[in-house]
PDB file of C-alpha atoms in Angstrom:
ATOM      1  CA  MET A   1     -56.010  79.945 -40.077  1.00 53.00           C
ATOM      2  CA  GLY A   2     -54.120  77.467 -37.896  1.00 61.00           C
ATOM      3  CA  ARG A   3     -54.532  74.683 -40.480  1.00 62.00           C
ATOM      4  CA  LEU A   4     -53.287  76.901 -43.299  1.00 66.00           C
ATOM      5  CA  ALA A   5     -50.235  77.879 -41.270  1.00 69.00           C
ATOM      6  CA  SER A   6     -49.518  74.192 -40.624  1.00 66.00           C
ATOM      7  CA  VAL A   7     -49.813  73.361 -44.322  1.00 63.00           C
ATOM      8  CA  LEU A   8     -47.514  76.268 -45.248  1.00 67.00           C
ATOM      9  CA  ARG A   9     -44.930  75.123 -42.682  1.00 70.00           C
ATOM     10  CA  ILE A  10     -45.033  71.597 -44.083  1.00 69.00           C
ATOM     11  CA  LEU A  11     -44.629  72.923 -47.648  1.00 65.00           C
ATOM     12  CA  LEU A  12     -41.637  74.992 -46.554  1.00 67.00           C
ATOM     13  CA  VAL A  13     -40.084  71.902 -45.002  1.00 68.00           C
ATOM     14  CA  ILE A  14     -40.672  69.950 -48.234  1.00 68.00           C
ATOM     15  CA  ALA A  15     -39.031  72.716 -50.305  1.00 65.00           C
ATOM     16  CA  VAL A  16     -36.022  73.003 -47.960  1.00 67.00           C
ATOM     17  CA  VAL A  17     -35.520  69.234 -47.810  1.00 66.00           C
ATOM     18  CA  GLU A  18     -35.750  68.998 -51.621  1.00 64.00           C
ATOM     19  CA  PHE A  19     -33.227  71.826 -51.983  1.00 64.00           C
ATOM     20  CA  LEU A  20     -30.814  70.271 -49.455  1.00 64.00           C
ATOM     21  CA  LEU A  21     -31.092  66.858 -51.125  1.00 61.00           C
ATOM     22  CA  MET A  22     -30.234  68.355 -54.492  1.00 60.00           C
ATOM     23  CA  LEU A  23     -27.346  70.275 -52.964  1.00 60.00           C
ATOM     24  CA  GLY A  24     -26.103  67.199 -51.106  1.00 60.00           C
ATOM     25  CA  LEU A  25     -26.328  64.980 -54.162  1.00 57.00           C
ATOM     26  CA  GLY A  26     -24.494  67.559 -56.271  1.00 59.00           C
ATOM     27  CA  GLN A  27     -27.236  67.812 -58.863  1.00 56.00           C
ATOM     28  CA  PHE A  28     -26.423  71.432 -59.714  1.00 51.00           C
ATOM     29  CA  GLU A  29     -23.440  73.726 -60.050  1.00 50.00           C
ATOM     30  CA  LEU A  30     -23.033  75.949 -57.010  1.00 48.00           C
ATOM     31  CA  LEU A  31     -23.347  79.319 -58.781  1.00 44.00           C
ATOM     32  CA  ASP A  32     -25.818  78.949 -61.625  1.00 51.00           C
ATOM     33  CA  GLY A  33     -27.603  75.866 -60.261  1.00 58.00           C
ATOM     34  CA  ILE A  34     -28.884  77.367 -56.993  1.00 62.00           C
ATOM     35  CA  ALA A  35     -31.647  79.290 -58.765  1.00 64.00           C
ATOM     36  CA  GLY A  36     -32.632  76.152 -60.658  1.00 64.00           C
ATOM     37  CA  ALA A  37     -32.591  74.105 -57.448  1.00 60.00           C
ATOM     38  CA  LEU A  38     -34.774  76.654 -55.686  1.00 62.00           C
ATOM     39  CA  LEU A  39     -37.179  76.608 -58.627  1.00 64.00           C
ATOM     40  CA  ASP A  40     -37.233  72.794 -58.608  1.00 65.00           C
ATOM     41  CA  ALA A  41     -37.866  72.742 -54.842  1.00 64.00           C
ATOM     42  CA  ALA A  42     -40.693  75.263 -55.216  1.00 66.00           C
ATOM     43  CA  VAL A  43     -42.274  73.212 -58.032  1.00 66.00           C
ATOM     44  CA  THR A  44     -42.040  70.035 -55.926  1.00 67.00           C
ATOM     45  CA  ALA A  45     -43.699  71.814 -52.998  1.00 65.00           C
ATOM     46  CA  ALA A  46     -46.398  73.247 -55.295  1.00 65.00           C
ATOM     47  CA  ILE A  47     -47.150  69.794 -56.725  1.00 67.00           C
ATOM     48  CA  ALA A  48     -47.315  68.311 -53.229  1.00 64.00           C
ATOM     49  CA  ALA A  49     -49.461  71.159 -51.868  1.00 63.00           C
ATOM     50  CA  PRO A  50     -52.921  70.040 -53.082  1.00 64.00           C
ATOM     51  CA  PHE A  51     -52.366  66.471 -51.942  1.00 63.00           C
ATOM     52  CA  LEU A  52     -51.004  67.607 -48.616  1.00 62.00           C
ATOM     53  CA  TYR A  53     -53.852  70.061 -48.126  1.00 61.00           C
ATOM     54  CA  VAL A  54     -56.494  67.423 -48.891  1.00 61.00           C
ATOM     55  CA  TRP A  55     -54.758  64.943 -46.578  1.00 63.00           C
ATOM     56  CA  VAL A  56     -54.564  67.442 -43.705  1.00 62.00           C
ATOM     57  CA  VAL A  57     -58.062  68.904 -44.186  1.00 61.00           C
ATOM     58  CA  GLU A  58     -59.725  65.504 -44.606  1.00 62.00           C
ATOM     59  CA  GLY A  59     -57.899  64.173 -41.557  1.00 63.00           C
ATOM     60  CA  VAL A  60     -58.926  67.148 -39.438  1.00 61.00           C
ATOM     61  CA  ALA A  61     -62.509  67.011 -40.730  1.00 60.00           C
ATOM     62  CA  GLU A  62     -62.769  63.276 -40.061  1.00 66.00           C
ATOM     63  CA  GLN A  63     -61.388  63.700 -36.542  1.00 67.00           C
ATOM     64  CA  ALA A  64     -63.781  66.601 -35.856  1.00 64.00           C
ATOM     65  CA  THR A  65     -66.711  64.519 -37.128  1.00 67.00           C
ATOM     66  CA  GLU A  66     -65.778  61.591 -34.875  1.00 67.00           C
ATOM     67  CA  GLU A  67     -65.376  63.889 -31.869  1.00 69.00           C
ATOM     68  CA  MET A  68     -68.733  65.546 -32.574  1.00 68.00           C
ATOM     69  CA  ALA A  69     -70.456  62.145 -32.904  1.00 64.00           C
ATOM     70  CA  ALA A  70     -68.925  61.005 -29.608  1.00 64.00           C
ATOM     71  CA  ARG A  71     -70.095  64.189 -27.865  1.00 64.00           C
ATOM     72  CA  MET A  72     -73.604  63.819 -29.294  1.00 62.00           C
ATOM     73  CA  SER A  73     -73.698  60.186 -28.212  1.00 66.00           C
ATOM     74  CA  LYS A  74     -72.718  61.149 -24.656  1.00 68.00           C
ATOM     75  CA  LEU A  75     -75.332  63.918 -24.572  1.00 64.00           C
ATOM     76  CA  LYS A  76     -78.072  61.577 -25.798  1.00 73.00           C
ATOM     77  CA  PHE A  77     -77.026  58.946 -23.246  1.00 69.00           C
ATOM     78  CA  ARG A  78     -77.163  61.528 -20.429  1.00 75.00           C
ATOM     79  CA  GLU A  79     -80.535  62.817 -21.620  1.00 77.00           C
ATOM     80  CA  LEU A  80     -81.822  59.260 -21.692  1.00 77.00           C
ATOM     81  CA  LEU A  81     -80.612  58.632 -18.132  1.00 77.00           C
ATOM     82  CA  ASP A  82     -82.207  61.862 -16.938  1.00 81.00           C
ATOM     83  CA  ALA A  83     -85.529  60.675 -18.389  1.00 80.00           C
ATOM     84  CA  VAL A  84     -85.462  57.495 -16.262  1.00 81.00           C
ATOM     85  CA  ALA A  85     -87.794  57.599 -13.233  1.00 84.00           C
ATOM     86  CA  GLU A  86     -85.314  55.837 -10.927  1.00 88.00           C
ATOM     87  CA  GLY A  87     -81.987  57.091  -9.731  1.00 91.00           C
ATOM     88  CA  ALA A  88     -79.338  56.003 -12.254  1.00 91.00           C
ATOM     89  CA  VAL A  89     -75.662  55.625 -11.416  1.00 93.00           C
ATOM     90  CA  LEU A  90     -73.107  54.550 -14.022  1.00 91.00           C
ATOM     91  CA  VAL A  91     -70.012  52.940 -12.509  1.00 93.00           C
ATOM     92  CA  ASP A  92     -66.801  51.819 -14.236  1.00 93.00           C
ATOM     93  CA  ARG A  93     -64.969  48.522 -13.706  1.00 91.00           C
ATOM     94  CA  ASP A  94     -63.009  50.011 -10.787  1.00 92.00           C
ATOM     95  CA  GLY A  95     -66.179  51.025  -8.954  1.00 93.00           C
ATOM     96  CA  ARG A  96     -65.800  54.736  -9.733  1.00 95.00           C
ATOM     97  CA  ILE A  97     -68.898  56.755 -10.546  1.00 95.00           C
ATOM     98  CA  ARG A  98     -68.892  58.009 -14.145  1.00 91.00           C
ATOM     99  CA  HIS A  99     -72.357  59.576 -14.287  1.00 89.00           C
ATOM    100  CA  ILE A 100     -75.511  60.019 -12.215  1.00 92.00           C
ATOM    101  CA  ASN A 101     -78.884  61.339 -13.292  1.00 92.00           C
ATOM    102  CA  ARG A 102     -81.014  64.059 -11.676  1.00 92.00           C
ATOM    103  CA  GLN A 103     -83.112  61.554  -9.759  1.00 93.00           C
ATOM    104  CA  ALA A 104     -79.976  60.060  -8.172  1.00 94.00           C
ATOM    105  CA  GLU A 105     -78.833  63.562  -7.226  1.00 94.00           C
ATOM    106  CA  GLN A 106     -82.135  64.122  -5.406  1.00 94.00           C
ATOM    107  CA  LEU A 107     -82.182  60.644  -3.897  1.00 94.00           C
ATOM    108  CA  PHE A 108     -78.667  60.791  -2.457  1.00 96.00           C
ATOM    109  CA  GLY A 109     -78.469  64.568  -1.932  1.00 96.00           C
ATOM    110  CA  PHE A 110     -75.222  65.007  -3.859  1.00 95.00           C
ATOM    111  CA  GLU A 111     -74.468  67.137  -6.913  1.00 93.00           C
ATOM    112  CA  ARG A 112     -73.173  65.251  -9.946  1.00 90.00           C
ATOM    113  CA  THR A 113     -69.862  67.063  -9.756  1.00 92.00           C
ATOM    114  CA  GLU A 114     -69.336  65.809  -6.204  1.00 94.00           C
ATOM    115  CA  LEU A 115     -69.780  62.172  -7.209  1.00 94.00           C
ATOM    116  CA  VAL A 116     -68.081  61.808 -10.590  1.00 94.00           C
ATOM    117  CA  ASN A 117     -64.816  59.834 -10.211  1.00 95.00           C
ATOM    118  CA  GLN A 118     -65.649  58.989  -6.604  1.00 96.00           C
ATOM    119  CA  PRO A 119     -65.931  55.364  -5.441  1.00 95.00           C
ATOM    120  CA  ILE A 120     -69.488  54.009  -5.409  1.00 95.00           C
ATOM    121  CA  GLU A 121     -68.973  53.158  -1.737  1.00 95.00           C
ATOM    122  CA  LEU A 122     -69.556  56.847  -0.972  1.00 95.00           C
ATOM    123  CA  LEU A 123     -73.273  56.023  -1.397  1.00 96.00           C
ATOM    124  CA  VAL A 124     -73.071  53.061   0.990  1.00 95.00           C
ATOM    125  CA  PRO A 125     -73.265  53.427   4.794  1.00 95.00           C
ATOM    126  CA  GLU A 126     -69.780  53.285   6.365  1.00 94.00           C
ATOM    127  CA  ARG A 127     -70.514  50.124   8.332  1.00 94.00           C
ATOM    128  CA  LEU A 128     -71.253  48.275   5.046  1.00 93.00           C
ATOM    129  CA  ARG A 129     -68.499  49.678   2.807  1.00 93.00           C
ATOM    130  CA  LYS A 130     -65.888  46.988   3.337  1.00 93.00           C
ATOM    131  CA  ALA A 131     -68.392  44.226   2.566  1.00 92.00           C
ATOM    132  CA  HIS A 132     -69.661  46.207  -0.442  1.00 92.00           C
ATOM    133  CA  VAL A 133     -66.180  46.285  -1.987  1.00 93.00           C
ATOM    134  CA  GLY A 134     -66.130  42.468  -1.836  1.00 92.00           C
ATOM    135  CA  HIS A 135     -69.620  42.221  -3.370  1.00 91.00           C
ATOM    136  CA  ARG A 136     -68.604  44.662  -6.109  1.00 92.00           C
ATOM    137  CA  ASP A 137     -65.405  42.770  -6.931  1.00 92.00           C
ATOM    138  CA  ARG A 138     -67.294  39.468  -7.190  1.00 92.00           C
ATOM    139  CA  TYR A 139     -69.928  41.061  -9.421  1.00 91.00           C
ATOM    140  CA  MET A 140     -67.313  42.650 -11.698  1.00 92.00           C
ATOM    141  CA  ALA A 141     -65.603  39.265 -12.107  1.00 92.00           C
ATOM    142  CA  ASP A 142     -68.817  37.903 -13.675  1.00 91.00           C
ATOM    143  CA  PRO A 143     -71.166  40.810 -14.462  1.00 91.00           C
ATOM    144  CA  GLN A 144     -74.748  39.842 -15.244  1.00 90.00           C
ATOM    145  CA  LEU A 145     -78.103  41.557 -15.449  1.00 88.00           C
ATOM    146  CA  ILE A 146     -79.724  41.652 -12.027  1.00 86.00           C
ATOM    147  CA  PRO A 147     -83.357  42.856 -12.162  1.00 85.00           C
ATOM    148  CA  GLN A 148     -84.709  45.115  -9.453  1.00 76.00           C
ATOM    149  CA  GLY A 149     -86.074  43.328  -6.422  1.00 69.00           C
ATOM    150  CA  ILE A 150     -83.886  40.249  -6.900  1.00 64.00           C
ATOM    151  CA  GLY A 151     -81.640  39.478  -3.977  1.00 59.00           C
ATOM    152  CA  ARG A 152     -81.450  41.092  -0.612  1.00 64.00           C
ATOM    153  CA  GLU A 153     -82.634  44.526   0.402  1.00 71.00           C
ATOM    154  CA  LEU A 154     -79.960  47.190   0.351  1.00 88.00           C
ATOM    155  CA  VAL A 155     -79.329  50.393   2.233  1.00 93.00           C
ATOM    156  CA  GLY A 156     -78.271  53.683   0.645  1.00 94.00           C
ATOM    157  CA  ARG A 157     -76.506  56.612   2.283  1.00 96.00           C
ATOM    158  CA  ARG A 158     -77.437  60.211   1.647  1.00 96.00           C
ATOM    159  CA  ARG A 159     -75.009  63.114   1.753  1.00 95.00           C
ATOM    160  CA  ASP A 160     -76.238  64.092   5.217  1.00 96.00           C
ATOM    161  CA  GLY A 161     -75.448  60.573   6.487  1.00 94.00           C
ATOM    162  CA  SER A 162     -79.070  59.441   6.727  1.00 95.00           C
ATOM    163  CA  GLU A 163     -79.887  56.004   5.365  1.00 95.00           C
ATOM    164  CA  PHE A 164     -82.783  54.654   3.341  1.00 94.00           C
ATOM    165  CA  PRO A 165     -83.866  51.189   2.195  1.00 93.00           C
ATOM    166  CA  MET A 166     -83.534  50.649  -1.535  1.00 92.00           C
ATOM    167  CA  GLU A 167     -83.807  48.188  -4.343  1.00 90.00           C
ATOM    168  CA  LEU A 168     -81.512  48.255  -7.300  1.00 88.00           C
ATOM    169  CA  SER A 169     -80.993  46.630 -10.643  1.00 88.00           C
ATOM    170  CA  LEU A 170     -77.581  46.159 -12.218  1.00 91.00           C
ATOM    171  CA  SER A 171     -77.002  46.146 -15.967  1.00 90.00           C
ATOM    172  CA  PRO A 172     -73.540  45.589 -17.414  1.00 91.00           C
ATOM    173  CA  MET A 173     -72.964  47.716 -20.495  1.00 88.00           C
ATOM    174  CA  GLU A 174     -70.333  49.256 -22.701  1.00 83.00           C
ATOM    175  CA  THR A 175     -70.201  53.021 -23.247  1.00 72.00           C
ATOM    176  CA  ASP A 176     -67.567  54.780 -25.338  1.00 68.00           C
ATOM    177  CA  GLY A 177     -65.708  51.485 -25.649  1.00 75.00           C
ATOM    178  CA  GLU A 178     -65.406  51.123 -21.881  1.00 82.00           C
ATOM    179  CA  PHE A 179     -67.132  48.614 -19.630  1.00 89.00           C
ATOM    180  CA  GLY A 180     -69.564  49.970 -17.080  1.00 90.00           C
ATOM    181  CA  VAL A 181     -72.454  48.969 -14.863  1.00 92.00           C
ATOM    182  CA  LEU A 182     -75.687  50.927 -14.776  1.00 90.00           C
ATOM    183  CA  ALA A 183     -77.370  50.751 -11.385  1.00 91.00           C
ATOM    184  CA  LEU A 184     -81.013  51.839 -11.184  1.00 90.00           C
ATOM    185  CA  VAL A 185     -81.923  52.736  -7.604  1.00 91.00           C
ATOM    186  CA  THR A 186     -85.414  52.956  -6.070  1.00 89.00           C
ATOM    187  CA  ASP A 187     -86.091  54.286  -2.580  1.00 89.00           C
ATOM    188  CA  ILE A 188     -88.541  51.809  -0.995  1.00 88.00           C
ATOM    189  CA  SER A 189     -89.115  53.732   2.262  1.00 84.00           C
ATOM    190  CA  GLY A 190     -92.782  54.358   1.351  1.00 78.00           C
ATOM    191  CA  ARG A 191     -93.367  50.733   0.469  1.00 72.00           C
ATOM    192  CA  ARG A 192     -91.830  49.663   3.755  1.00 68.00           C
ATOM    193  CA  LYS A 193     -94.133  51.949   5.753  1.00 71.00           C
ATOM    194  CA  THR A 194     -97.133  50.518   3.957  1.00 69.00           C
TER     195      THR A 194
END
Protein backbone atom coordinates (compact mmCIF):
# COMPACT_ATOMS: atom_id res chain seq x y z
CA MET A 1 0.00 0.00 0.00
CA GLY A 2 2.92 2.34 0.69
CA ARG A 3 4.23 1.96 -2.88
CA LEU A 4 0.82 2.70 -4.37
CA ALA A 5 0.48 5.81 -2.24
CA SER A 6 3.91 6.96 -3.43
CA VAL A 7 2.98 6.40 -7.07
CA LEU A 8 -0.31 8.29 -6.61
CA ARG A 9 1.53 11.21 -4.98
CA ILE A 10 3.99 11.34 -7.86
CA LEU A 11 1.13 11.26 -10.40
CA LEU A 12 -0.59 14.11 -8.58
CA VAL A 13 2.63 16.12 -8.72
CA ILE A 14 2.93 15.42 -12.46
CA ALA A 15 -0.68 16.56 -13.05
CA VAL A 16 -0.25 19.74 -10.96
CA VAL A 17 3.05 20.64 -12.62
CA GLU A 18 1.53 20.07 -16.08
CA PHE A 19 -1.45 22.24 -15.17
CA LEU A 20 0.75 25.03 -13.76
CA LEU A 21 3.01 24.94 -16.82
CA MET A 22 0.03 25.32 -19.12
CA LEU A 23 -1.34 28.13 -16.98
CA GLY A 24 2.04 29.85 -16.83
CA LEU A 25 2.61 29.56 -20.56
CA GLY A 26 -0.87 30.91 -21.28
CA GLN A 27 -1.92 27.92 -23.35
CA PHE A 28 -5.59 28.27 -22.43
CA GLU A 29 -8.17 30.96 -21.76
CA LEU A 30 -8.77 31.43 -18.05
CA LEU A 31 -12.50 30.60 -18.02
CA ASP A 32 -13.15 27.92 -20.61
CA GLY A 33 -9.58 26.60 -20.78
CA ILE A 34 -9.21 25.49 -17.15
CA ALA A 35 -11.34 22.39 -17.71
CA GLY A 36 -9.33 21.55 -20.81
CA ALA A 37 -6.06 22.11 -18.94
CA LEU A 38 -7.19 19.86 -16.11
CA LEU A 39 -8.18 17.20 -18.64
CA ASP A 40 -4.81 17.54 -20.41
CA ALA A 41 -2.95 17.28 -17.09
CA ALA A 42 -4.95 14.18 -16.13
CA VAL A 43 -4.23 12.56 -19.51
CA THR A 44 -0.51 13.32 -19.16
CA ALA A 45 -0.49 11.78 -15.68
CA ALA A 46 -2.44 8.73 -16.93
CA ILE A 47 0.03 8.21 -19.78
CA ALA A 48 2.96 8.53 -17.39
CA ALA A 49 1.38 6.25 -14.77
CA PRO A 50 2.27 2.82 -16.24
CA PHE A 51 5.85 3.84 -16.93
CA LEU A 52 6.21 5.40 -13.51
CA TYR A 53 4.67 2.37 -11.82
CA VAL A 54 6.99 -0.05 -13.64
CA TRP A 55 9.99 2.15 -12.82
CA VAL A 56 9.10 2.36 -9.12
CA VAL A 57 8.07 -1.30 -8.73
CA GLU A 58 11.08 -2.64 -10.64
CA GLY A 59 13.41 -0.40 -8.64
CA VAL A 60 11.91 -1.52 -5.33
CA ALA A 61 11.92 -5.17 -6.40
CA GLU A 62 15.54 -4.98 -7.56
CA GLN A 63 16.61 -3.32 -4.31
CA ALA A 64 14.70 -5.92 -2.25
CA THR A 65 16.34 -8.73 -4.24
CA GLU A 66 19.82 -7.29 -3.66
CA GLU A 67 19.13 -6.84 0.05
CA MET A 68 17.81 -10.40 0.34
CA ALA A 69 20.88 -11.79 -1.49
CA ALA A 70 23.19 -9.84 0.83
CA ARG A 71 21.36 -11.16 3.90
CA MET A 72 21.50 -14.73 2.60
CA SER A 73 25.20 -14.35 1.85
CA LYS A 74 25.86 -13.13 5.41
CA LEU A 75 23.82 -16.00 6.88
CA LYS A 76 25.68 -18.59 4.80
CA PHE A 77 29.02 -17.04 5.78
CA ARG A 78 28.08 -17.16 9.48
CA GLU A 79 26.85 -20.75 9.16
CA LEU A 80 30.11 -21.67 7.47
CA LEU A 81 32.14 -20.06 10.27
CA ASP A 82 30.07 -21.86 12.90
CA ALA A 83 30.90 -25.16 11.19
CA VAL A 84 34.66 -24.57 11.57
CA ALA A 85 36.28 -26.59 14.38
CA GLU A 86 38.55 -23.74 15.50
CA GLY A 87 37.55 -20.45 17.01
CA ALA A 88 36.98 -17.96 14.18
CA VAL A 89 37.20 -14.21 14.60
CA LEU A 90 36.60 -11.82 11.70
CA VAL A 91 38.29 -8.44 12.17
CA ASP A 92 38.04 -5.31 10.00
CA ARG A 93 40.93 -3.11 8.85
CA ASP A 94 40.70 -1.04 12.05
CA GLY A 95 41.09 -4.11 14.26
CA ARG A 96 37.42 -4.19 15.30
CA ILE A 97 35.70 -7.54 15.65
CA ARG A 98 32.94 -8.01 13.06
CA HIS A 99 31.97 -11.61 13.80
CA ILE A 100 32.96 -14.58 15.96
CA ASN A 101 31.76 -18.16 15.75
CA ARG A 102 30.41 -20.39 18.53
CA GLN A 103 33.78 -22.03 19.13
CA ALA A 104 35.39 -18.62 19.71
CA GLU A 105 32.60 -17.75 22.14
CA GLN A 106 33.40 -20.90 24.14
CA LEU A 107 37.15 -20.45 23.84
CA PHE A 108 37.21 -16.85 25.04
CA GLY A 109 34.11 -16.98 27.27
CA PHE A 110 32.40 -14.00 25.66
CA GLU A 111 29.02 -13.77 23.94
CA ARG A 112 29.10 -12.58 20.33
CA THR A 113 27.15 -9.47 21.22
CA GLU A 114 29.82 -8.48 23.75
CA LEU A 115 32.60 -8.65 21.17
CA VAL A 116 31.13 -7.25 17.95
CA ASN A 117 32.60 -3.78 17.24
CA GLN A 118 35.11 -4.17 20.05
CA PRO A 119 38.87 -3.97 19.39
CA ILE A 120 40.55 -7.35 18.91
CA GLU A 121 42.92 -6.40 21.73
CA LEU A 122 40.12 -7.28 24.16
CA LEU A 123 41.15 -10.91 23.54
CA VAL A 124 44.82 -10.18 24.25
CA PRO A 125 46.28 -10.04 27.78
CA GLU A 126 46.65 -6.43 28.97
CA ARG A 127 50.43 -6.64 29.25
CA LEU A 128 50.64 -7.50 25.51
CA ARG A 129 48.00 -5.13 24.09
CA LYS A 130 50.25 -2.22 23.20
CA ALA A 131 52.66 -4.49 21.32
CA HIS A 132 49.71 -6.24 19.64
CA VAL A 133 48.46 -2.95 18.18
CA GLY A 134 51.87 -2.50 16.52
CA HIS A 135 51.85 -6.08 15.18
CA ARG A 136 48.31 -5.58 13.87
CA ASP A 137 49.15 -2.30 12.14
CA ARG A 138 52.19 -3.86 10.43
CA TYR A 139 50.12 -6.85 9.31
CA MET A 140 47.32 -4.64 7.95
CA ALA A 141 49.87 -2.64 5.94
CA ASP A 142 50.78 -5.83 4.04
CA PRO A 143 48.18 -8.53 4.79
CA GLN A 144 49.16 -12.05 3.78
CA LEU A 145 48.01 -15.57 4.53
CA ILE A 146 49.73 -16.86 7.66
CA PRO A 147 49.10 -20.59 8.24
CA GLN A 148 48.55 -21.90 11.74
CA GLY A 149 51.70 -22.77 13.63
CA ILE A 150 53.88 -20.34 11.68
CA GLY A 151 55.60 -17.75 13.81
CA ARG A 152 55.71 -17.41 17.53
CA GLU A 153 53.33 -18.83 20.08
CA LEU A 154 50.61 -16.46 21.18
CA VAL A 155 48.58 -15.98 24.33
CA GLY A 156 44.82 -15.43 24.43
CA ARG A 157 42.77 -13.82 27.18
CA ARG A 158 39.44 -15.17 28.35
CA ARG A 159 36.62 -13.06 29.71
CA ASP A 160 37.52 -14.04 33.27
CA GLY A 161 41.09 -12.77 32.71
CA SER A 162 42.68 -16.22 32.53
CA GLU A 163 45.18 -16.81 29.74
CA PHE A 164 45.82 -19.73 27.43
CA PRO A 165 48.48 -20.56 24.83
CA MET A 166 47.19 -20.54 21.28
CA GLU A 167 48.09 -20.83 17.66
CA LEU A 168 46.36 -18.85 14.99
CA SER A 169 46.17 -18.49 11.26
CA LEU A 170 45.40 -15.21 9.52
CA SER A 171 43.60 -15.00 6.19
CA PRO A 172 42.95 -11.66 4.52
CA MET A 173 39.59 -11.60 2.78
CA GLU A 174 36.87 -9.37 1.46
CA THR A 175 33.29 -9.67 2.74
CA ASP A 176 30.43 -7.45 1.62
CA GLY A 177 32.92 -5.30 -0.27
CA GLU A 178 34.94 -4.60 2.87
CA PHE A 179 38.41 -5.83 3.75
CA GLY A 180 38.73 -8.14 6.72
CA VAL A 181 41.02 -10.68 8.32
CA LEU A 182 39.78 -14.07 9.43
CA ALA A 183 41.72 -15.39 12.41
CA LEU A 184 41.36 -19.09 13.23
CA VAL A 185 42.34 -19.74 16.84
CA THR A 186 43.33 -23.07 18.43
CA ASP A 187 43.86 -23.54 22.16
CA ILE A 188 47.10 -25.56 22.49
CA SER A 189 46.99 -26.01 26.28
CA GLY A 190 46.52 -29.80 25.91
CA ARG A 191 49.37 -30.09 23.45
CA ARG A 192 51.62 -28.14 25.79
CA LYS A 193 50.84 -30.46 28.71
CA THR A 194 51.68 -33.46 26.57
